[in-house]
Short mmCIF file of C-alpha atoms in Angstrom, two decimals:
data_model
loop_
_atom_site.label_atom_id
_atom_site.label_comp_id
_atom_site.label_asym_id
_atom_site.label_seq_id
_atom_site.Cartn_x
_atom_site.Cartn_y
_atom_site.Cartn_z
CA MET F 293 -35.25 192.95 -31.38
CA MET F 294 -36.46 196.66 -33.31
CA LYS F 295 -32.48 196.45 -34.10
CA LYS F 296 -32.66 192.77 -35.89
CA LEU F 297 -35.98 194.52 -37.35
CA GLY F 298 -33.92 197.55 -38.88
CA THR F 299 -31.38 195.17 -40.47
CA LEU F 300 -33.96 193.04 -42.15
CA LEU F 301 -35.59 196.00 -43.71
CA LEU F 302 -32.31 197.30 -45.10
CA ILE F 303 -31.01 194.39 -46.28
CA ILE F 304 -34.46 193.85 -48.18
CA TYR F 305 -34.60 197.08 -49.78
CA SER F 306 -31.08 197.03 -50.58
CA LEU F 307 -31.28 193.51 -52.51
CA GLY F 308 -34.93 194.18 -54.81
CA SER F 309 -32.69 197.60 -55.94
CA GLY F 310 -29.75 195.17 -56.98
CA LEU F 311 -32.04 193.19 -58.66
CA TYR F 312 -33.75 196.81 -60.83
CA ALA F 313 -30.79 197.35 -61.54
CA GLN F 314 -29.01 194.55 -62.46
CA GLU F 315 -32.70 194.73 -64.73
CA ALA F 316 -31.96 198.00 -66.12
CA GLN F 317 -28.62 197.15 -66.90
CA ARG F 318 -29.00 194.36 -69.00
CA ASP F 319 -31.64 196.24 -70.94
CA LEU F 320 -28.92 198.50 -72.44
CA LEU F 321 -26.86 196.00 -73.06
CA GLN F 322 -29.92 194.03 -75.09
CA GLY F 323 -29.93 198.12 -76.33
CA GLY F 324 -26.76 198.41 -77.73
CA ASP F 325 -26.46 193.63 -79.15
CA SER F 326 -29.37 195.04 -81.56
CA ILE F 327 -27.74 198.65 -83.40
CA VAL F 328 -24.26 196.47 -84.06
CA THR F 329 -27.30 193.63 -85.28
CA GLU F 330 -28.98 196.31 -87.92
CA LYS F 331 -25.45 197.63 -88.39
CA ALA F 332 -24.62 193.91 -90.42
CA VAL F 333 -27.86 193.65 -91.76
CA LEU F 334 -27.06 196.88 -93.32
CA LEU F 335 -23.72 196.00 -94.26
CA ASP F 336 -25.25 192.86 -95.65
CA THR F 337 -27.66 195.11 -97.06
CA LEU F 338 -25.20 197.27 -99.56
CA ASP F 339 -23.69 194.19 -100.69
CA ALA F 340 -26.16 192.57 -101.92
CA VAL F 341 -27.31 195.65 -104.30
CA ARG F 342 -23.95 196.64 -105.67
CA GLY F 343 -23.55 192.95 -106.90
CA ASN F 344 -27.41 193.08 -108.89
CA ALA F 345 -26.30 195.99 -109.47
CA ARG F 346 -23.35 195.49 -111.45
CA ALA F 347 -25.36 192.80 -113.15
CA ALA F 348 -27.52 194.70 -114.83
CA GLY F 349 -26.90 198.34 -114.93
CA ASP F 350 -29.76 198.95 -116.40
CA SER F 351 -31.82 198.84 -113.39
CA ALA F 352 -29.59 201.02 -111.42
CA VAL F 353 -32.44 203.66 -110.79
CA THR F 354 -34.60 200.88 -108.97
CA LEU F 355 -31.29 199.38 -107.14
CA LYS F 356 -31.13 202.76 -106.42
CA ASP F 357 -34.73 203.15 -104.40
CA VAL F 358 -34.61 200.18 -102.89
CA ILE F 359 -31.00 201.27 -101.16
CA ASP F 360 -32.65 204.39 -100.47
CA ILE F 361 -35.86 202.30 -98.79
CA GLN F 362 -33.44 200.39 -96.70
CA ALA F 363 -32.53 203.09 -95.59
CA ASP F 364 -34.06 204.97 -94.42
CA SER F 365 -35.91 202.19 -92.45
CA LEU F 366 -31.75 201.24 -90.93
CA LEU F 367 -32.23 205.03 -88.99
CA LEU F 368 -35.46 203.91 -87.98
CA GLU F 369 -34.52 201.27 -86.39
CA ILE F 370 -31.02 202.79 -84.69
CA GLU F 371 -33.59 206.07 -83.66
CA ARG F 372 -35.66 203.95 -81.68
CA ALA F 373 -32.17 201.46 -80.13
CA ALA F 374 -31.06 204.94 -79.72
CA VAL F 375 -33.86 205.99 -77.21
CA HIS F 376 -34.54 202.80 -75.40
CA PHE F 377 -31.27 202.60 -74.97
CA GLU F 378 -31.37 206.49 -73.02
CA ASP F 379 -34.25 205.17 -71.00
CA SER F 380 -32.54 202.65 -69.80
CA VAL F 381 -29.88 204.20 -69.29
CA ASN F 382 -31.70 206.64 -67.71
CA HIS F 383 -34.02 203.46 -65.23
CA LEU F 384 -30.16 202.95 -64.66
CA LYS F 385 -29.57 206.33 -62.79
CA ASP F 386 -33.59 206.43 -60.90
CA SER F 387 -32.44 203.05 -59.51
CA LEU F 388 -29.35 203.47 -57.79
CA MET F 389 -30.89 207.33 -56.31
CA LYS F 390 -33.42 205.38 -54.71
CA ALA F 391 -31.35 203.05 -53.73
CA LYS F 392 -28.72 204.67 -52.33
CA ILE F 393 -32.10 206.94 -50.46
CA MET F 394 -33.09 204.15 -48.73
CA ARG F 395 -30.07 203.25 -47.47
CA GLN F 396 -29.25 206.50 -46.49
CA ALA F 397 -32.42 206.06 -43.70
CA ALA F 398 -32.04 202.71 -43.15
CA GLU F 399 -28.30 203.51 -41.41
CA SER F 400 -29.83 207.32 -40.36
CA LYS F 401 -33.42 206.16 -37.52
CA PRO F 402 -36.20 203.09 -38.10
CA LEU F 403 -38.43 203.73 -39.64
CA PRO F 404 -42.19 205.57 -38.08
CA GLU F 405 -43.68 202.46 -38.28
CA VAL F 406 -41.86 200.46 -36.54
CA ILE F 407 -40.80 203.71 -33.90
CA ALA F 408 -44.53 203.51 -32.73
CA PHE F 409 -44.44 199.49 -32.72
CA LYS F 410 -41.71 199.90 -30.44
CA ASN F 411 -43.77 202.59 -28.25
CA LEU F 412 -46.51 199.68 -27.47
CA ILE F 413 -44.55 196.63 -27.05
CA LYS F 414 -42.28 198.87 -24.86
CA ASN F 415 -46.02 200.23 -22.32
CA TYR F 416 -48.61 197.56 -23.12
CA ARG F 417 -46.99 196.09 -19.49
CA THR F 418 -47.94 199.51 -17.86
CA TYR F 419 -51.48 200.61 -20.11
CA PHE F 420 -52.82 197.17 -18.62
CA SER F 421 -52.66 197.54 -15.11
CA GLU F 422 -53.88 200.26 -15.32
CA TRP F 423 -57.16 199.93 -16.77
CA GLU F 424 -57.48 196.51 -14.95
CA ASP F 425 -57.26 199.05 -12.01
CA ARG F 426 -60.42 200.71 -12.68
CA TRP F 427 -62.52 197.99 -12.67
CA ASP F 428 -62.05 197.51 -9.09
CA ASP F 429 -62.56 200.68 -7.63
CA LEU F 430 -65.66 201.77 -7.25
CA TYR F 431 -64.87 205.45 -6.14
CA LEU F 432 -62.26 206.03 -9.52
CA GLN F 433 -63.55 209.01 -11.01
CA ILE F 434 -63.78 208.37 -14.65
CA THR F 435 -62.47 210.74 -17.96
CA GLY F 436 -63.31 211.05 -21.25
CA ILE F 437 -67.44 210.22 -20.81
CA ARG F 438 -69.38 213.45 -21.98
CA SER F 439 -71.31 214.84 -19.49
CA ASP F 440 -74.83 214.05 -19.48
CA ALA F 441 -77.11 211.87 -16.97
CA ASN F 442 -78.68 209.69 -19.40
CA PHE F 443 -74.60 208.15 -20.11
CA TYR F 444 -74.46 207.34 -16.25
CA LYS F 445 -74.79 203.51 -16.81
CA LEU F 446 -71.65 204.70 -18.62
CA ALA F 447 -70.19 206.38 -16.56
CA MET F 448 -71.08 204.34 -12.87
CA PRO F 449 -68.29 201.60 -12.08
CA ALA F 450 -69.61 197.66 -14.23
CA THR F 451 -73.23 196.97 -12.68
CA TYR F 452 -75.72 194.11 -12.81
CA TYR F 453 -78.53 196.78 -13.82
CA ARG F 454 -82.62 194.81 -14.80
CA ALA F 455 -82.78 196.79 -17.02
CA PRO F 456 -80.70 194.68 -20.45
CA ILE F 457 -82.44 191.68 -19.49
CA GLU F 458 -86.10 192.94 -19.23
CA GLN F 459 -85.59 194.56 -22.45
CA SER F 460 -83.92 191.78 -24.41
CA MET F 461 -86.89 189.69 -23.77
CA SER F 462 -89.28 191.95 -23.87
CA ILE F 463 -92.05 192.88 -26.71
CA GLU F 464 -93.22 196.38 -25.39
CA GLY F 465 -93.73 198.47 -28.38
CA TRP F 466 -93.55 195.61 -31.14
CA LYS F 467 -96.82 195.63 -33.83
CA PRO F 468 -96.30 194.34 -37.25
CA VAL F 469 -95.16 195.26 -40.40
CA ILE F 470 -97.99 196.12 -43.43
CA PRO F 471 -97.21 196.90 -46.66
CA PHE F 472 -99.81 198.39 -47.83
CA VAL F 473 -100.47 200.58 -45.46
CA GLN F 474 -100.05 203.97 -46.52
CA ASP F 475 -96.92 205.98 -43.95
CA ASP F 476 -98.46 208.40 -41.32
CA TYR F 477 -98.22 212.51 -43.25
CA ARG F 478 -97.76 213.45 -39.90
CA GLU F 479 -94.44 211.45 -38.59
CA LYS F 480 -92.82 214.52 -41.27
CA ASP F 481 -94.13 217.66 -40.02
CA ILE F 482 -92.78 217.13 -36.89
CA GLN F 483 -88.97 216.30 -37.88
CA ASN F 484 -87.89 218.72 -37.08
CA LEU F 485 -89.36 219.13 -33.47
CA PRO F 486 -87.43 218.54 -30.31
CA ASP F 487 -87.15 215.20 -29.86
CA LEU F 488 -88.65 214.81 -26.22
CA ARG F 489 -87.60 210.08 -26.25
CA ARG F 490 -83.80 211.12 -27.06
CA SER F 491 -83.67 209.64 -22.78
CA ALA F 492 -85.61 206.59 -23.39
CA LYS F 493 -83.59 205.82 -26.78
CA VAL F 494 -80.19 206.53 -25.33
CA ASP F 495 -81.07 204.41 -22.45
CA ASN F 496 -81.61 202.05 -25.05
CA TYR F 497 -79.09 201.51 -26.28
CA ILE F 498 -76.57 202.33 -23.33
CA ASN F 499 -78.79 198.91 -22.27
CA ARG F 500 -77.78 196.48 -25.27
CA GLN F 501 -74.46 197.49 -25.00
CA LEU F 502 -74.81 196.31 -21.85
CA LEU F 503 -75.84 193.64 -22.15
CA ASN F 504 -73.09 192.35 -24.67
CA PHE F 505 -71.08 192.98 -21.90
CA TYR F 506 -72.88 191.35 -19.50
CA VAL F 507 -72.64 187.57 -22.41
CA GLN F 508 -68.58 188.81 -23.56
CA TYR F 509 -67.13 189.82 -19.42
CA PRO F 510 -69.12 188.02 -17.24
CA SER F 511 -65.90 188.50 -14.69
CA LEU F 512 -65.99 192.67 -15.11
CA VAL F 513 -69.23 192.12 -13.38
CA LYS F 514 -68.91 192.98 -9.90
CA GLN F 515 -71.47 195.16 -8.39
CA ASN F 516 -75.41 194.19 -8.87
CA GLU F 517 -77.99 196.75 -8.87
CA ALA F 518 -79.39 196.06 -5.28
CA VAL F 519 -76.18 197.46 -4.16
CA LEU F 520 -76.98 201.26 -5.43
CA GLU F 521 -80.99 201.19 -4.47
CA GLY F 522 -79.65 202.61 -0.85
CA VAL F 523 -77.59 205.30 -2.46
CA GLU F 524 -79.41 208.90 -2.25
CA PRO F 525 -78.46 212.27 -5.02
CA LEU F 526 -76.15 215.00 -3.34
CA SER F 527 -78.38 218.19 -1.94
CA GLY F 528 -79.94 220.33 -4.50
CA ASN F 529 -79.03 222.70 -1.97
CA LEU F 530 -75.73 222.55 -2.10
CA VAL F 531 -73.18 224.96 -2.36
CA ILE F 532 -69.47 224.97 -2.71
CA GLN F 533 -67.59 228.17 -2.45
CA ASN F 534 -63.82 228.61 -2.87
CA ARG F 535 -61.93 229.03 0.13
CA LYS F 536 -60.57 232.62 0.37
CA LYS F 537 -56.35 232.69 -0.41
CA GLU F 538 -54.93 234.85 2.43
CA LYS F 539 -51.32 235.44 2.66
CA VAL F 540 -49.47 233.70 6.31
CA ARG F 541 -47.86 237.10 6.86
CA SER F 542 -51.07 238.87 7.27
CA MET F 543 -52.91 236.93 9.46
CA ALA F 544 -49.25 236.67 11.47
CA HIS F 545 -49.52 240.63 11.63
CA ARG F 546 -53.12 240.77 12.00
CA GLU F 547 -53.91 242.32 15.61
CA LYS F 548 -57.55 243.25 14.95
CA VAL F 549 -59.54 240.76 15.23
CA ASP F 550 -63.50 240.26 14.43
CA LYS F 551 -65.63 239.59 17.64
CA VAL F 552 -68.57 236.95 16.29
CA ASP F 553 -71.47 237.03 18.07
CA GLU F 554 -73.44 233.28 19.09
CA GLN F 555 -76.16 234.29 16.78
CA ASP F 556 -73.97 233.93 13.63
CA LEU F 557 -72.11 230.98 14.53
CA LEU F 558 -73.96 228.24 12.80
CA VAL F 559 -72.22 224.49 14.58
CA ILE F 560 -73.18 221.52 13.53
CA LYS F 561 -73.01 218.39 15.33
CA PRO F 562 -72.92 214.31 13.36
CA ASN F 563 -75.59 212.46 15.27
CA PHE F 564 -74.88 209.01 16.17
CA TRP F 565 -77.82 208.04 17.55
CA LYS F 566 -79.68 205.97 15.01
CA PHE F 567 -83.51 204.79 15.67
CA THR F 568 -85.54 202.03 14.07
CA GLY F 569 -89.01 200.03 14.58
CA ASP F 570 -91.26 197.60 13.49
CA SER F 571 -94.53 196.70 14.21
CA TYR F 572 -97.27 193.79 13.02
CA LEU F 573 -100.60 192.95 13.70
CA GLN F 574 -101.11 188.96 12.58
CA PHE F 575 -103.98 186.72 12.55
CA SER F 576 -105.28 182.91 11.54
CA GLN F 577 -109.33 181.37 11.58
CA ASN F 578 -110.19 177.89 11.22
CA TYR F 579 -113.15 176.58 11.63
CA ILE F 580 -114.65 173.31 11.79
CA SER F 581 -117.89 172.58 11.50
CA ARG F 582 -119.83 170.36 14.80
CA ASN F 583 -120.25 167.20 11.95
CA TRP F 584 -116.66 166.61 10.46
CA TYR F 585 -115.64 163.65 10.44
CA LYS F 586 -111.92 164.32 11.45
CA GLY F 587 -114.12 165.95 13.92
CA GLY F 588 -111.86 169.64 15.69
CA GLU F 589 -111.47 172.74 17.48
CA SER F 590 -112.77 176.00 15.05
CA THR F 591 -109.98 178.72 16.43
CA LYS F 592 -109.34 181.65 15.44
CA SER F 593 -105.79 183.44 16.67
CA MET F 594 -103.98 186.66 17.10
CA LEU F 595 -100.20 188.22 17.09
CA ALA F 596 -99.36 191.49 17.61
CA GLY F 597 -95.74 192.77 18.37
CA PHE F 598 -93.19 195.59 17.74
CA THR F 599 -89.41 196.03 18.18
CA TRP F 600 -88.00 199.14 18.85
CA THR F 601 -84.15 200.43 18.66
CA ALA F 602 -81.55 202.89 19.74
CA ASN F 603 -78.12 202.09 18.68
CA TYR F 604 -75.04 204.66 18.89
CA ASP F 605 -71.91 204.72 17.18
CA ASP F 606 -68.98 207.97 16.97
CA ARG F 607 -67.54 205.28 14.50
CA GLN F 608 -63.83 205.84 16.43
CA GLY F 609 -64.85 202.44 19.33
CA ILE F 610 -67.04 202.88 21.54
CA GLN F 611 -71.43 201.03 20.44
CA PHE F 612 -74.53 201.09 23.42
CA GLU F 613 -77.07 199.03 22.16
CA ASN F 614 -80.64 199.13 22.90
CA LYS F 615 -84.43 197.20 21.98
CA ILE F 616 -87.12 196.56 23.58
CA GLU F 617 -89.42 193.88 21.94
CA TRP F 618 -93.14 193.26 22.76
CA LYS F 619 -94.90 189.95 21.60
CA LEU F 620 -98.33 188.88 22.34
CA GLY F 621 -100.50 186.71 20.76
CA PHE F 622 -103.93 185.18 21.64
CA VAL F 623 -105.74 181.80 20.60
CA THR F 624 -109.79 181.12 21.61
CA ALA F 625 -109.63 177.90 23.13
CA PRO F 626 -113.70 176.02 22.34
CA SER F 627 -112.26 172.93 24.50
CA ASP F 628 -111.35 175.44 27.27
CA THR F 629 -115.31 175.76 29.71
CA LEU F 630 -113.50 178.39 31.76
CA HIS F 631 -111.49 180.55 29.45
CA SER F 632 -112.70 181.74 25.84
CA TYR F 633 -108.91 182.34 24.82
CA LYS F 634 -105.35 182.05 26.31
CA ALA F 635 -102.20 183.70 25.82
CA ASN F 636 -100.27 181.71 23.43
CA ASN F 637 -97.53 184.00 23.33
CA ASP F 638 -96.84 186.50 26.11
CA MET F 639 -92.98 188.23 25.79
CA LEU F 640 -91.20 191.64 27.25
CA ARG F 641 -87.68 191.80 26.77
CA LEU F 642 -85.29 194.93 26.92
CA THR F 643 -81.72 194.16 26.04
CA SER F 644 -78.87 196.74 26.89
CA LYS F 645 -75.20 196.46 25.43
CA LEU F 646 -71.66 198.92 25.37
CA GLY F 647 -69.36 197.98 23.66
CA LEU F 648 -65.72 199.27 23.25
CA ARG F 649 -64.12 198.00 20.49
CA ALA F 650 -60.22 196.40 21.57
CA PHE F 651 -59.54 195.32 17.54
CA GLY F 652 -60.73 194.79 14.02
CA THR F 653 -64.28 193.99 15.43
CA TRP F 654 -64.26 192.61 18.47
CA TYR F 655 -65.93 194.95 21.25
CA TYR F 656 -65.12 194.56 25.15
CA THR F 657 -69.01 194.40 26.79
CA ILE F 658 -71.25 195.29 29.54
CA SER F 659 -74.35 193.54 28.56
CA GLY F 660 -77.89 192.73 30.37
CA GLU F 661 -81.62 191.26 29.71
CA PHE F 662 -84.16 191.79 31.69
CA LYS F 663 -87.53 189.76 30.61
CA THR F 664 -90.72 188.92 32.07
CA GLN F 665 -94.67 189.22 30.71
CA PHE F 666 -97.97 190.77 30.77
CA PHE F 667 -101.16 188.46 31.07
CA SER F 668 -101.85 185.53 33.21
CA ASN F 669 -101.67 182.26 31.45
CA TYR F 670 -104.23 179.52 33.45
CA GLU F 671 -104.55 175.69 33.07
CA THR F 672 -107.30 173.85 30.72
CA ASN F 673 -110.23 173.88 32.15
CA SER F 674 -108.91 174.66 34.85
CA ASP F 675 -108.19 178.33 37.86
CA ASN F 676 -104.48 177.43 38.45
CA LEU F 677 -102.29 180.38 37.80
CA VAL F 678 -99.57 179.18 35.50
CA SER F 679 -97.42 182.43 34.15
CA ALA F 680 -98.02 186.17 34.80
CA PHE F 681 -96.93 190.06 34.94
CA PHE F 682 -93.43 189.71 36.41
CA SER F 683 -94.11 185.90 37.24
CA PRO F 684 -91.65 184.33 35.96
CA ALA F 685 -88.74 187.21 34.84
CA GLU F 686 -85.67 187.48 34.22
CA LEU F 687 -82.10 188.95 34.36
CA ASN F 688 -79.18 188.71 32.79
CA VAL F 689 -75.88 191.11 33.55
CA GLY F 690 -72.51 190.01 32.02
CA LEU F 691 -68.81 190.70 30.99
CA GLY F 692 -66.76 189.36 28.13
CA MET F 693 -66.63 189.90 24.13
CA ASP F 694 -68.80 190.90 21.07
CA TYR F 695 -68.02 189.85 17.75
CA LYS F 696 -69.85 192.38 15.14
CA TYR F 697 -70.55 191.06 11.74
CA THR F 698 -72.60 193.99 8.59
CA LYS F 699 -73.03 193.82 5.61
CA ASP F 700 -75.79 196.88 4.82
CA GLY F 701 -78.72 196.35 4.05
CA VAL F 702 -78.48 191.82 3.68
CA CYS F 703 -76.50 190.71 6.85
CA ASN F 704 -75.80 192.26 10.05
CA LEU F 705 -74.24 189.43 12.54
CA SER F 706 -72.98 189.89 16.52
CA VAL F 707 -71.90 187.06 18.34
CA LEU F 708 -71.38 187.31 22.10
CA ILE F 709 -69.38 185.65 24.71
CA ASN F 710 -70.16 186.74 28.68
CA PRO F 711 -66.92 184.05 30.57
CA LEU F 712 -69.10 185.43 33.44
CA ASN F 713 -72.58 186.16 33.64
CA TYR F 714 -75.10 186.56 36.45
CA THR F 715 -79.08 185.56 35.89
CA LEU F 716 -81.27 186.62 38.34
CA TYR F 717 -84.84 184.84 38.05
CA SER F 718 -87.54 185.63 40.20
CA VAL F 719 -91.34 184.69 40.60
CA ALA F 720 -93.87 187.46 42.17
CA ASN F 721 -97.47 185.82 42.71
CA ASP F 722 -97.23 183.43 45.04
CA ARG F 723 -100.10 181.27 43.53
CA ILE F 724 -97.10 179.74 40.70
CA ASP F 725 -95.44 177.10 40.70
CA PRO F 726 -91.25 178.11 41.09
CA THR F 727 -89.82 175.09 40.55
CA LYS F 728 -91.18 175.93 36.91
CA PHE F 729 -88.68 178.05 36.29
CA ASN F 730 -85.43 177.14 37.96
CA ILE F 731 -86.15 178.24 41.04
CA LYS F 732 -85.74 176.46 44.25
CA ALA F 733 -88.99 174.88 46.64
CA GLY F 734 -89.87 178.04 48.29
CA ASN F 735 -87.98 180.56 47.04
CA LYS F 736 -89.26 183.19 45.56
CA ARG F 737 -85.72 184.02 43.58
CA GLU F 738 -82.46 181.89 42.61
CA SER F 739 -79.44 183.66 41.71
CA VAL F 740 -77.28 181.16 38.73
CA TRP F 741 -73.72 182.44 37.99
CA GLY F 742 -72.20 181.40 35.36
CA SER F 743 -71.57 182.02 31.92
CA ARG F 744 -73.37 182.89 28.79
CA LEU F 745 -73.52 182.52 24.62
CA GLU F 746 -76.03 184.63 22.83
CA ALA F 747 -75.86 185.25 18.34
CA THR F 748 -78.05 187.61 16.72
CA LEU F 749 -78.18 187.72 13.03
CA SER F 750 -80.49 190.12 11.05
CA TRP F 751 -80.06 188.30 7.03
CA LYS F 752 -82.10 190.33 4.32
CA ILE F 753 -81.72 186.34 2.07
CA ILE F 754 -83.47 187.83 -0.66
CA LYS F 755 -85.95 191.08 -1.49
CA ASN F 756 -88.89 190.52 0.25
CA LEU F 757 -87.37 187.01 2.46
CA THR F 758 -86.53 188.44 5.41
CA TRP F 759 -84.70 185.92 8.63
CA ASP F 760 -84.36 186.66 12.20
CA SER F 761 -83.09 184.25 14.21
CA ARG F 762 -81.86 184.84 17.80
CA PHE F 763 -80.14 181.47 20.41
CA SER F 764 -78.69 182.02 23.71
CA TYR F 765 -77.32 180.05 26.12
CA THR F 766 -76.75 180.33 29.14
CA THR F 767 -75.62 177.13 32.55
CA ASN F 768 -73.80 177.34 35.90
CA TYR F 769 -71.90 174.06 34.06
CA GLU F 770 -74.07 171.60 35.55
CA LYS F 771 -77.10 172.46 34.12
CA ALA F 772 -78.54 175.31 31.02
CA VAL F 773 -80.97 176.83 29.29
CA GLY F 774 -81.30 177.85 25.51
CA GLU F 775 -83.21 178.93 23.53
CA TRP F 776 -82.89 179.48 19.62
CA GLU F 777 -86.10 181.99 18.16
CA ASN F 778 -86.63 182.78 14.89
CA THR F 779 -88.65 184.89 12.40
CA PHE F 780 -89.07 184.48 8.62
CA THR F 781 -90.94 187.39 7.01
CA PHE F 782 -92.33 187.34 3.48
CA ALA F 783 -93.51 191.39 2.69
CA PHE F 784 -95.58 191.83 -0.16
CA ASN F 785 -95.06 194.92 -0.15
CA ARG F 786 -94.63 197.94 3.46
CA PHE F 787 -97.41 197.52 4.81
CA LEU F 788 -98.85 193.77 4.10
CA SER F 789 -96.56 191.13 4.87
CA THR F 790 -96.44 186.36 6.22
CA LYS F 791 -95.02 185.40 9.00
CA LEU F 792 -93.10 182.06 10.24
CA PHE F 793 -92.79 181.91 13.89
CA VAL F 794 -90.82 178.74 15.08
CA HIS F 795 -89.02 179.36 18.65
CA GLY F 796 -87.23 175.65 19.60
CA ARG F 797 -86.23 175.94 23.88
CA PHE F 798 -83.93 173.46 25.55
CA ASP F 799 -84.19 173.47 29.49
CA ASP F 800 -82.39 170.53 32.07
CA SER F 801 -82.75 172.06 35.31
CA VAL F 802 -86.19 171.93 35.27
CA PRO F 803 -89.02 168.72 36.25
CA ARG F 804 -88.43 166.67 32.88
CA VAL F 805 -93.05 165.80 32.19
CA GLU F 806 -92.07 161.96 32.39
CA ASP F 807 -92.91 160.50 28.50
CA LEU F 808 -91.23 163.67 26.84
CA SER F 809 -87.90 165.54 26.54
CA TYR F 810 -85.93 168.58 27.89
CA LEU F 811 -86.90 170.02 24.31
CA GLN F 812 -89.19 171.90 23.98
CA LEU F 813 -91.31 173.80 20.29
CA GLN F 814 -93.87 176.62 19.49
CA GLU F 815 -94.75 176.94 16.19
CA LEU F 816 -96.65 179.55 13.85
CA LEU F 817 -97.77 180.59 10.94
CA SER F 818 -99.72 184.18 10.30
CA PHE F 819 -100.59 186.41 7.68
CA GLY F 820 -101.64 190.24 8.09
CA LEU F 821 -100.04 194.25 8.41
CA ASN F 822 -96.33 195.29 8.49
CA TYR F 823 -95.21 198.24 9.11
CA THR F 824 -91.45 199.73 9.58
CA TRP F 825 -90.16 202.66 10.15
#
């Protein structure tokens, strides 16, 4: 293609030079014709003068003057035609020389513009592919940008920031322009001082550029500012020292080794343990007067909870997870003449899992769970005990596999499948009916072999809303027990939150209450204090 383009340019230059040479040649011929014409006119004029002289001999002086004038005019015309003829010859020589030079340049090498265009087409695909890969590389060190902290948004991968949107919709700093008010004379005095608002101005300009980029190329922006919130800066005490270069030969022949005392050694061991905790105290209150037309009872309720986790992960294939959960809730019972309040939530649960990586995010797992309660609970207007400490108590031990999916700060999912599971139900208090807790009448313990499925999920739906869910299903292939616990937490700030508890349960191993199904449901909405560490 480049050879064809060079040939086309050569043809255009040749045609232009030939046409220019033809025009010069045509001017030269016209100049020669004008000289011949002027000569013929002069001869005719001389013949006419001679004839007039013979006809009037006494007028010779006058005729002579006429002949001199005509001769001078003819000489001027001849000189003018000669000059024009010489210019035409020089013009023709210049045209021929230019055509020769252009022909030699075209035959030797193409023009620089042609070479540059050829290289651009040749390297475009490589150039485009390299820059396209830069958008997907989060850890690529971008060069060509000034080393200035004010330009960090341009040095980071393409990210959606909140500041450009807020800036475009804000009217902060705007003020009307009043033409008849004079400018502040003090502004002239501070023009030579350092601009202390430089960082704010630079950030303002960068936000404008980013907003335009978001509108023009939204598909190229793949990161969000929320992803960067958990990134911590490097410590200011970090010191990087260049390693001392030693020759291999000197190290091999070293006979004396310097003695190092134990106190001079600094051994830093990685900490694979991670400890977290969460606690809350929630209240709710409902007042109804005695003469309320629909009736009802005033109630007050309180709910407290505590969760503590200790997880071990060596990043090599071993995970050890431990969790303690405690939940306790009370509600007043005006209709119960024997008890002023009741425990509507009472649960203590300890879970532990030891996993060994099998492949991907699957782990061979041994798991254990123990669950019981603290306080006693009675029937309404009766001293019949329904449940008490260690009555009931439930122990699950299983062997299976655990699937994990983790996205830091957003989602944490675990699905445990135990094809082999052992469950032990027990009741320690003799006053409690064991048949309500999967234990046969006359016994205090019941062992069940079967399978178990347990799934836990912690999902940060939006910035202030978190959903914690736990689903378990245990069966001996004759009867089944299923529970689904859901907690929705809306945090106003670090210390105040609203919680919604929804707890569903299915158990067909206990006697069913007449006109009711095996499905049980509990719900509670509360507001109060919350603290996470």
